[in-house]
Amino acid sequence: MKILVVSSVGGHLTEIMQLAPVLAGHEVVLVLNDEAALPDFPFARVYRIVHAERDARVLFNLLEAARILRHEDPDIVLSTGAGPAVPVAFVARLGTRARIVFVETAAAIVRPTLTGRLMAPLAHHFFYQWDTLARFFPRAEKASIHFG
Amino acid sequence: MRIFVTVGNALVPFDRLLGWVDEATSTLPVPVEGLCQHGPSRVRPRALTPRENLSRAEFEREMNHADVVVCHAGVGTLSDALRRGHRPIVAPRRAGFGEIVNDHQLEIVAALGHEGRIEVAEDAESLRAALLRHARGEARRGPPRDEDPARLLPVARAIAEGPARERPLLLGKLAMSALAALGPRLDRLRVR
């Protein structure tokens, strides 16, 4: 399976690498939104897109995402957020075969993140990590990766 | 007593916590040693060895060797500490002090504090009291917890299902190609 992992740098990247046992054995391509020390994982390829912060740069991310997705044609797009998940998922849903899998961060307990709210209609599989979020996402499933 | 202090790999300092650590560790009745990963913070607790950042291997070694962990409320840091049997002493970064973009760390501190899985530090005095309990042996870390591989199963199953459809809608594919044509060249985006 070819998996395109999309993440912002920092905590979200730490969080998605908790899924390394699940990723092992697949062809994994990483898309990041800034410079960062890469996690210790055998990524097939790594791309860096512009770091948008809820502003017009998201539109540029759409172009970058289209360029990457057209070239990679992944089977799966996987993300725990933040920002860059949305433009990549949007373009993937529009023009690729990919199944979009989103895991809401374990840091969201009382209310979902903005990324989570935007990803809910875009993702084929939406996972939350705390029962308190269930009422916000009727179609979603629970996956307690961190604090189960 | 071996203490591991870590403020995570955020690009903003957490001097408030490190100031408390300096104050608390300088008045403990037992000898203190250990590491303080401080990132861009300016305060350096005098009792501990300062390190700006740690490799993953160093981080895990410190987590394994420490008697007690003092940290910010980042998800990665907390789950690592809990998995190793620690009941970490935690201070949430606050947006009002410019330590983080928003106050989401309060949520996880409230949830894990409510479940008794962490100890919350409100100031230098409460941090000192918590460290003192460890120094006296009234509090100590438990055994490491094996991770349940089943916790990753829901995500693994979703991935195993493969692509969502045979082929994209032609119109959508054309739209993506038009966007791609406007985007930067692929070799400008690739870093590895």
mmCIF file of C-alpha atoms in Angstrom:
data_model
loop_
_atom_site.group_PDB
_atom_site.id
_atom_site.type_symbol
_atom_site.label_atom_id
_atom_site.label_comp_id
_atom_site.label_asym_id
_atom_site.label_seq_id
_atom_site.Cartn_x
_atom_site.Cartn_y
_atom_site.Cartn_z
ATOM 1 C CA MET A 1 0.000 0.000 0.000
ATOM 2 C CA LYS A 2 1.290 3.500 -0.739
ATOM 3 C CA ILE A 3 0.526 5.782 2.204
ATOM 4 C CA LEU A 4 0.885 9.556 2.034
ATOM 5 C CA VAL A 5 1.401 10.838 5.590
ATOM 6 C CA VAL A 6 0.618 14.546 6.038
ATOM 7 C CA SER A 7 1.661 16.399 9.169
ATOM 8 C CA SER A 8 2.674 19.736 10.562
ATOM 9 C CA VAL A 9 5.977 19.731 12.400
ATOM 10 C CA GLY A 10 6.093 19.346 16.196
ATOM 11 C CA GLY A 11 3.567 17.488 18.314
ATOM 12 C CA HIS A 12 1.428 16.229 15.438
ATOM 13 C CA LEU A 13 4.448 14.586 13.835
ATOM 14 C CA THR A 14 5.358 12.922 17.145
ATOM 15 C CA GLU A 15 1.792 11.732 17.374
ATOM 16 C CA ILE A 16 1.540 10.243 13.896
ATOM 17 C CA MET A 17 4.814 8.369 14.393
ATOM 18 C CA GLN A 18 3.083 6.454 17.196
ATOM 19 C CA LEU A 19 1.472 4.663 14.248
ATOM 20 C CA ALA A 20 4.871 3.479 12.970
ATOM 21 C CA PRO A 21 4.034 -0.213 13.669
ATOM 22 C CA VAL A 22 1.022 0.166 11.375
ATOM 23 C CA LEU A 23 3.056 1.959 8.688
ATOM 24 C CA ALA A 24 5.929 -0.528 8.660
ATOM 25 C CA GLY A 25 6.052 -2.589 5.479
ATOM 26 C CA HIS A 26 4.130 -0.037 3.402
ATOM 27 C CA GLU A 27 5.579 2.526 1.008
ATOM 28 C CA VAL A 28 5.326 5.661 3.125
ATOM 29 C CA VAL A 29 5.669 9.170 1.675
ATOM 30 C CA LEU A 30 5.835 12.105 4.103
ATOM 31 C CA VAL A 31 4.511 15.635 3.502
ATOM 32 C CA LEU A 32 5.575 18.254 6.087
ATOM 33 C CA ASN A 33 4.851 21.965 6.323
ATOM 34 C CA ASP A 34 8.204 23.145 7.656
ATOM 35 C CA GLU A 35 11.788 22.198 8.337
ATOM 36 C CA ALA A 36 12.222 19.689 11.114
ATOM 37 C CA ALA A 37 14.366 16.799 12.163
ATOM 38 C CA LEU A 38 12.788 13.811 10.442
ATOM 39 C CA PRO A 39 11.576 10.940 12.598
ATOM 40 C CA ASP A 40 13.589 7.760 12.532
ATOM 41 C CA PHE A 41 11.533 5.951 9.873
ATOM 42 C CA PRO A 42 12.401 4.698 6.374
ATOM 43 C CA PHE A 43 10.267 7.133 4.358
ATOM 44 C CA ALA A 44 10.314 6.457 0.624
ATOM 45 C CA ARG A 45 10.172 10.191 -0.122
ATOM 46 C CA VAL A 46 9.731 13.426 1.836
ATOM 47 C CA TYR A 47 8.097 16.629 0.558
ATOM 48 C CA ARG A 48 7.943 20.036 2.204
ATOM 49 C CA ILE A 49 5.081 22.443 1.499
ATOM 50 C CA VAL A 50 4.521 26.045 2.608
ATOM 51 C CA HIS A 51 3.665 26.613 6.280
ATOM 52 C CA ALA A 52 0.186 28.150 6.217
ATOM 53 C CA GLU A 53 -1.494 29.452 9.386
ATOM 54 C CA ARG A 54 -5.227 29.832 8.675
ATOM 55 C CA ASP A 55 -4.493 32.327 5.899
ATOM 56 C CA ALA A 56 -4.264 32.620 2.105
ATOM 57 C CA ARG A 57 -1.189 30.398 2.009
ATOM 58 C CA VAL A 58 -3.623 27.464 2.298
ATOM 59 C CA LEU A 59 -4.529 28.202 -1.336
ATOM 60 C CA PHE A 60 -0.889 27.722 -2.288
ATOM 61 C CA ASN A 61 -0.953 24.436 -0.331
ATOM 62 C CA LEU A 62 -3.766 23.311 -2.680
ATOM 63 C CA LEU A 63 -1.443 23.734 -5.674
ATOM 64 C CA GLU A 64 1.430 21.987 -3.910
ATOM 65 C CA ALA A 65 -0.880 19.154 -2.816
ATOM 66 C CA ALA A 66 -2.168 18.727 -6.376
ATOM 67 C CA ARG A 67 1.387 18.534 -7.701
ATOM 68 C CA ILE A 68 2.403 15.909 -5.129
ATOM 69 C CA LEU A 69 -0.801 13.858 -5.344
ATOM 70 C CA ARG A 70 -0.785 13.749 -9.135
ATOM 71 C CA HIS A 71 2.755 12.406 -9.043
ATOM 72 C CA GLU A 72 2.374 9.988 -6.124
ATOM 73 C CA ASP A 73 -1.216 8.727 -6.628
ATOM 74 C CA PRO A 74 -1.345 7.222 -3.095
ATOM 75 C CA ASP A 75 -3.743 4.496 -1.944
ATOM 76 C CA ILE A 76 -4.126 6.109 1.488
ATOM 77 C CA VAL A 77 -3.795 9.653 2.848
ATOM 78 C CA LEU A 78 -3.175 9.572 6.617
ATOM 79 C CA SER A 79 -2.983 12.508 9.033
ATOM 80 C CA THR A 80 -3.440 13.599 12.638
ATOM 81 C CA GLY A 81 -3.279 17.271 11.635
ATOM 82 C CA ALA A 82 -2.805 20.029 11.822
ATOM 83 C CA GLY A 83 -3.370 22.579 9.026
ATOM 84 C CA PRO A 84 -1.794 20.902 5.983
ATOM 85 C CA ALA A 85 -4.098 17.876 6.323
ATOM 86 C CA VAL A 86 -7.030 19.905 4.997
ATOM 87 C CA PRO A 87 -5.776 21.070 1.572
ATOM 88 C CA VAL A 88 -4.125 17.687 0.902
ATOM 89 C CA ALA A 89 -7.295 15.771 1.846
ATOM 90 C CA PHE A 90 -9.440 18.137 -0.221
ATOM 91 C CA VAL A 91 -7.419 17.626 -3.404
ATOM 92 C CA ALA A 92 -7.057 13.876 -2.748
ATOM 93 C CA ARG A 93 -10.826 13.549 -2.407
ATOM 94 C CA LEU A 94 -11.304 15.572 -5.583
ATOM 95 C CA GLY A 95 -8.891 13.906 -7.952
ATOM 96 C CA THR A 96 -7.414 10.645 -6.613
ATOM 97 C CA ARG A 97 -8.454 7.132 -5.608
ATOM 98 C CA ALA A 98 -7.136 7.594 -2.099
ATOM 99 C CA ARG A 99 -8.881 6.560 1.102
ATOM 100 C CA ILE A 100 -8.516 9.430 3.573
ATOM 101 C CA VAL A 101 -7.858 8.443 7.188
ATOM 102 C CA PHE A 102 -7.786 11.100 9.895
ATOM 103 C CA VAL A 103 -6.973 10.679 13.582
ATOM 104 C CA GLU A 104 -7.969 13.614 15.783
ATOM 105 C CA THR A 105 -5.127 14.571 18.121
ATOM 106 C CA ALA A 106 -5.177 13.197 21.677
ATOM 107 C CA ALA A 107 -4.810 16.818 22.793
ATOM 108 C CA ALA A 108 -8.430 17.497 21.810
ATOM 109 C CA ILE A 109 -10.675 16.417 24.681
ATOM 110 C CA VAL A 110 -13.336 19.002 25.454
ATOM 111 C CA ARG A 111 -13.932 20.075 21.856
ATOM 112 C CA PRO A 112 -12.570 19.083 18.463
ATOM 113 C CA THR A 113 -9.798 20.996 16.738
ATOM 114 C CA LEU A 114 -10.570 23.214 13.745
ATOM 115 C CA THR A 115 -8.673 20.699 11.606
ATOM 116 C CA GLY A 116 -10.901 17.919 12.958
ATOM 117 C CA ARG A 117 -14.078 19.826 12.144
ATOM 118 C CA LEU A 118 -12.867 20.503 8.587
ATOM 119 C CA MET A 119 -11.670 16.916 8.083
ATOM 120 C CA ALA A 120 -14.895 15.238 9.265
ATOM 121 C CA PRO A 121 -16.672 15.633 5.896
ATOM 122 C CA LEU A 122 -13.472 14.968 3.895
ATOM 123 C CA ALA A 123 -12.242 11.785 5.589
ATOM 124 C CA HIS A 124 -13.482 8.277 4.764
ATOM 125 C CA HIS A 125 -12.356 7.173 8.233
ATOM 126 C CA PHE A 126 -12.375 9.610 11.126
ATOM 127 C CA PHE A 127 -10.987 8.499 14.489
ATOM 128 C CA TYR A 128 -11.183 10.367 17.791
ATOM 129 C CA GLN A 129 -9.235 9.435 20.933
ATOM 130 C CA TRP A 130 -11.474 10.584 23.809
ATOM 131 C CA ASP A 131 -15.134 9.588 24.350
ATOM 132 C CA THR A 132 -15.936 13.229 25.090
ATOM 133 C CA LEU A 133 -15.612 13.973 21.355
ATOM 134 C CA ALA A 134 -18.093 11.301 20.226
ATOM 135 C CA ARG A 135 -21.050 13.698 20.231
ATOM 136 C CA PHE A 136 -19.338 15.990 17.709
ATOM 137 C CA PHE A 137 -18.673 13.246 15.153
ATOM 138 C CA PRO A 138 -21.640 10.911 14.611
ATOM 139 C CA ARG A 139 -19.922 9.027 11.734
ATOM 140 C CA ALA A 140 -16.603 8.595 13.546
ATOM 141 C CA GLU A 141 -14.930 5.715 15.387
ATOM 142 C CA LYS A 142 -12.824 5.668 18.519
ATOM 143 C CA ALA A 143 -9.131 4.757 18.405
ATOM 144 C CA SER A 144 -7.410 5.395 21.701
ATOM 145 C CA ILE A 145 -3.802 5.456 20.591
ATOM 146 C CA HIS A 146 -2.244 7.341 23.484
ATOM 147 C CA PHE A 147 -4.182 7.298 26.713
ATOM 148 C CA GLY A 148 -6.572 4.354 26.337
ATOM 149 C CA MET B 1 17.165 11.485 43.167
ATOM 150 C CA ARG B 2 17.326 11.598 39.378
ATOM 151 C CA ILE B 3 14.983 14.154 37.755
ATOM 152 C CA PHE B 4 14.245 14.496 34.038
ATOM 153 C CA VAL B 5 12.822 17.861 33.027
ATOM 154 C CA THR B 6 11.589 18.283 29.444
ATOM 155 C CA VAL B 7 9.683 21.114 27.750
ATOM 156 C CA GLY B 8 9.312 19.370 24.378
ATOM 157 C CA ASN B 9 10.396 20.523 20.948
ATOM 158 C CA ALA B 10 8.217 23.622 20.704
ATOM 159 C CA LEU B 11 9.867 26.726 19.274
ATOM 160 C CA VAL B 12 8.758 28.908 22.199
ATOM 161 C CA PRO B 13 10.351 28.979 25.676
ATOM 162 C CA PHE B 14 8.787 27.699 28.893
ATOM 163 C CA ASP B 15 10.793 29.742 31.396
ATOM 164 C CA ARG B 16 7.965 29.820 33.936
ATOM 165 C CA LEU B 17 8.267 26.072 34.560
ATOM 166 C CA LEU B 18 12.073 26.070 34.501
ATOM 167 C CA GLY B 19 12.103 28.895 37.075
ATOM 168 C CA TRP B 20 9.921 26.777 39.365
ATOM 169 C CA VAL B 21 12.215 23.793 38.807
ATOM 170 C CA ASP B 22 15.269 25.884 39.717
ATOM 171 C CA GLU B 23 13.585 27.172 42.880
ATOM 172 C CA ALA B 24 12.202 23.772 43.923
ATOM 173 C CA THR B 25 15.363 21.743 43.294
ATOM 174 C CA SER B 26 17.636 24.205 45.089
ATOM 175 C CA THR B 27 15.753 23.710 48.373
ATOM 176 C CA LEU B 28 15.233 19.933 48.366
ATOM 177 C CA PRO B 29 16.795 18.089 51.340
ATOM 178 C CA VAL B 30 18.223 15.344 49.072
ATOM 179 C CA PRO B 31 20.914 15.463 46.410
ATOM 180 C CA VAL B 32 19.435 16.031 42.975
ATOM 181 C CA GLU B 33 20.836 15.082 39.578
ATOM 182 C CA GLY B 34 19.515 14.680 36.078
ATOM 183 C CA LEU B 35 18.904 16.390 32.785
ATOM 184 C CA CYS B 36 16.923 19.462 31.793
ATOM 185 C CA GLN B 37 15.902 19.667 28.129
ATOM 186 C CA HIS B 38 15.143 23.378 27.828
ATOM 187 C CA GLY B 39 14.692 24.110 24.089
ATOM 188 C CA PRO B 40 14.660 27.859 23.436
ATOM 189 C CA SER B 41 14.026 28.695 27.127
ATOM 190 C CA ARG B 42 16.549 30.966 28.853
ATOM 191 C CA VAL B 43 16.257 29.728 32.453
ATOM 192 C CA ARG B 44 18.651 26.910 33.405
ATOM 193 C CA PRO B 45 17.903 25.045 36.654
ATOM 194 C CA ARG B 46 21.297 24.988 38.377
ATOM 195 C CA ALA B 47 20.912 21.508 39.876
ATOM 196 C CA LEU B 48 20.490 19.818 36.487
ATOM 197 C CA THR B 49 22.563 19.304 33.348
ATOM 198 C CA PRO B 50 21.204 21.629 30.643
ATOM 199 C CA ARG B 51 20.542 20.299 27.136
ATOM 200 C CA GLU B 52 18.781 22.287 24.432
ATOM 201 C CA ASN B 53 17.421 19.261 22.596
ATOM 202 C CA LEU B 54 17.752 15.496 22.815
ATOM 203 C CA SER B 55 17.796 12.797 20.187
ATOM 204 C CA ARG B 56 14.999 10.259 20.388
ATOM 205 C CA ALA B 57 17.410 7.704 21.868
ATOM 206 C CA GLU B 58 18.678 10.141 24.521
ATOM 207 C CA PHE B 59 15.114 11.140 25.377
ATOM 208 C CA GLU B 60 14.107 7.519 25.898
ATOM 209 C CA ARG B 61 17.196 6.787 27.967
ATOM 210 C CA GLU B 62 16.437 9.727 30.291
ATOM 211 C CA MET B 63 12.793 8.666 30.595
ATOM 212 C CA ASN B 64 13.955 5.164 31.531
ATOM 213 C CA HIS B 65 16.538 6.255 34.089
ATOM 214 C CA ALA B 66 14.743 9.092 35.832
ATOM 215 C CA ASP B 67 13.071 8.609 39.218
ATOM 216 C CA VAL B 68 10.671 11.420 38.420
ATOM 217 C CA VAL B 69 9.705 13.379 35.283
ATOM 218 C CA VAL B 70 8.763 17.076 35.227
ATOM 219 C CA CYS B 71 7.320 18.255 31.910
ATOM 220 C CA HIS B 72 4.988 20.386 29.837
ATOM 221 C CA ALA B 73 1.678 18.848 28.749
ATOM 222 C CA GLY B 74 2.576 17.740 25.221
ATOM 223 C CA VAL B 75 0.815 14.559 24.100
ATOM 224 C CA GLY B 76 4.018 12.809 23.017
ATOM 225 C CA THR B 77 5.899 13.632 26.211
ATOM 226 C CA LEU B 78 3.014 12.553 28.451
ATOM 227 C CA SER B 79 2.311 9.283 26.669
ATOM 228 C CA ASP B 80 6.029 8.407 26.757
ATOM 229 C CA ALA B 81 6.195 9.135 30.490
ATOM 230 C CA LEU B 82 3.018 7.201 31.347
ATOM 231 C CA ARG B 83 4.125 4.208 29.293
ATOM 232 C CA ARG B 84 7.289 3.995 31.388
ATOM 233 C CA GLY B 85 5.323 3.913 34.630
ATOM 234 C CA HIS B 86 5.963 7.537 35.590
ATOM 235 C CA ARG B 87 3.358 9.725 37.242
ATOM 236 C CA PRO B 88 4.864 12.898 35.805
ATOM 237 C CA ILE B 89 4.651 16.314 37.442
ATOM 238 C CA VAL B 90 3.087 18.456 34.726
ATOM 239 C CA ALA B 91 2.656 22.165 34.065
ATOM 240 C CA PRO B 92 0.502 23.170 31.089
ATOM 241 C CA ARG B 93 1.943 25.783 28.736
ATOM 242 C CA ARG B 94 -0.342 28.840 28.705
ATOM 243 C CA ALA B 95 -1.182 31.050 25.747
ATOM 244 C CA GLY B 96 -1.453 34.071 28.042
ATOM 245 C CA PHE B 97 2.264 33.781 28.867
ATOM 246 C CA GLY B 98 3.245 33.332 25.211
ATOM 247 C CA GLU B 99 4.264 29.715 25.845
ATOM 248 C CA ILE B 100 1.992 28.160 23.185
ATOM 249 C CA VAL B 101 -0.526 29.167 20.496
ATOM 250 C CA ASN B 102 -3.648 28.240 22.487
ATOM 251 C CA ASP B 103 -4.698 26.762 25.820
ATOM 252 C CA HIS B 104 -5.311 23.183 24.637
ATOM 253 C CA GLN B 105 -2.767 21.820 27.149
ATOM 254 C CA LEU B 106 -5.235 22.660 29.939
ATOM 255 C CA GLU B 107 -7.623 20.009 28.576
ATOM 256 C CA ILE B 108 -5.189 17.120 28.768
ATOM 257 C CA VAL B 109 -3.910 18.210 32.178
ATOM 258 C CA ALA B 110 -7.487 18.321 33.480
ATOM 259 C CA ALA B 111 -8.342 14.910 31.984
ATOM 260 C CA LEU B 112 -5.221 13.043 33.119
ATOM 261 C CA GLY B 113 -5.142 14.879 36.453
ATOM 262 C CA HIS B 114 -8.752 13.858 37.074
ATOM 263 C CA GLU B 115 -7.790 10.234 36.400
ATOM 264 C CA GLY B 116 -4.849 10.555 38.804
ATOM 265 C CA ARG B 117 -2.329 9.658 36.117
ATOM 266 C CA ILE B 118 -0.335 12.881 36.463
ATOM 267 C CA GLU B 119 0.494 15.364 39.199
ATOM 268 C CA VAL B 120 -0.240 19.001 38.330
ATOM 269 C CA ALA B 121 2.262 21.725 39.247
ATOM 270 C CA GLU B 122 0.651 25.128 39.840
ATOM 271 C CA ASP B 123 3.717 26.983 41.098
ATOM 272 C CA ALA B 124 7.204 26.473 42.536
ATOM 273 C CA GLU B 125 5.792 25.437 45.921
ATOM 274 C CA SER B 126 3.469 22.708 44.607
ATOM 275 C CA LEU B 127 6.286 21.444 42.385
ATOM 276 C CA ARG B 128 8.609 21.320 45.377
ATOM 277 C CA ALA B 129 5.964 19.452 47.437
ATOM 278 C CA ALA B 130 5.544 16.884 44.674
ATOM 279 C CA LEU B 131 9.305 16.387 44.325
ATOM 280 C CA LEU B 132 9.589 16.075 48.095
ATOM 281 C CA ARG B 133 7.087 13.198 48.077
ATOM 282 C CA HIS B 134 9.327 11.423 45.586
ATOM 283 C CA ALA B 135 12.438 12.197 47.629
ATOM 284 C CA ARG B 136 10.822 10.688 50.745
ATOM 285 C CA GLY B 137 9.629 7.635 48.841
ATOM 286 C CA GLU B 138 5.961 8.552 49.416
ATOM 287 C CA ALA B 139 5.554 8.676 45.648
ATOM 288 C CA ARG B 140 7.470 6.559 43.191
ATOM 289 C CA ARG B 141 7.183 5.439 39.610
ATOM 290 C CA GLY B 142 5.452 2.200 38.792
ATOM 291 C CA PRO B 143 6.472 -0.564 36.391
ATOM 292 C CA PRO B 144 6.549 0.199 32.663
ATOM 293 C CA ARG B 145 3.248 -0.525 30.966
ATOM 294 C CA ASP B 146 3.248 -2.720 27.913
ATOM 295 C CA GLU B 147 1.478 -1.067 25.069
ATOM 296 C CA ASP B 148 -1.547 -2.912 23.825
ATOM 297 C CA PRO B 149 -0.926 -3.416 20.089
ATOM 298 C CA ALA B 150 -4.704 -3.641 19.657
ATOM 299 C CA ARG B 151 -4.965 0.108 20.205
ATOM 300 C CA LEU B 152 -3.685 0.626 16.653
ATOM 301 C CA LEU B 153 -6.050 -1.921 15.094
ATOM 302 C CA PRO B 154 -8.844 0.462 14.025
ATOM 303 C CA VAL B 155 -6.370 2.561 12.032
ATOM 304 C CA ALA B 156 -4.599 -0.536 10.665
ATOM 305 C CA ARG B 157 -7.939 -1.904 9.438
ATOM 306 C CA ALA B 158 -8.812 1.358 7.698
ATOM 307 C CA ILE B 159 -5.439 1.323 5.898
ATOM 308 C CA ALA B 160 -5.843 -2.327 4.920
ATOM 309 C CA GLU B 161 -9.040 -1.478 3.049
ATOM 310 C CA GLY B 162 -6.906 0.223 0.397
ATOM 311 C CA PRO B 163 -8.040 2.933 -1.994
ATOM 312 C CA ALA B 164 -11.557 4.333 -1.602
ATOM 313 C CA ARG B 165 -12.438 3.870 -5.286
ATOM 314 C CA GLU B 166 -11.261 2.289 -8.534
ATOM 315 C CA ARG B 167 -10.499 5.592 -10.203
ATOM 316 C CA PRO B 168 -11.252 9.247 -9.493
ATOM 317 C CA LEU B 169 -14.026 11.100 -11.288
ATOM 318 C CA LEU B 170 -12.692 12.395 -14.589
ATOM 319 C CA LEU B 171 -13.764 15.953 -13.820
ATOM 320 C CA GLY B 172 -12.036 15.854 -10.442
ATOM 321 C CA LYS B 173 -8.882 14.474 -11.963
ATOM 322 C CA LEU B 174 -8.862 17.253 -14.562
ATOM 323 C CA ALA B 175 -9.367 19.845 -11.826
ATOM 324 C CA MET B 176 -6.433 18.379 -9.867
ATOM 325 C CA SER B 177 -4.241 18.449 -12.972
ATOM 326 C CA ALA B 178 -5.132 22.094 -13.574
ATOM 327 C CA LEU B 179 -4.182 22.952 -9.970
ATOM 328 C CA ALA B 180 -0.975 20.922 -10.276
ATOM 329 C CA ALA B 181 0.000 22.801 -13.441
ATOM 330 C CA LEU B 182 -0.156 26.046 -11.439
ATOM 331 C CA GLY B 183 1.896 24.633 -8.552
ATOM 332 C CA PRO B 184 5.656 24.668 -7.969
ATOM 333 C CA ARG B 185 7.853 22.091 -9.692
ATOM 334 C CA LEU B 186 8.058 18.764 -7.901
ATOM 335 C CA ASP B 187 11.813 18.951 -7.353
ATOM 336 C CA ARG B 188 11.281 22.234 -5.459
ATOM 337 C CA LEU B 189 9.035 20.364 -3.012
ATOM 338 C CA ARG B 190 11.097 17.212 -2.554
ATOM 339 C CA VAL B 191 13.600 17.164 0.277
ATOM 340 C CA ARG B 192 14.465 13.465 0.222
#
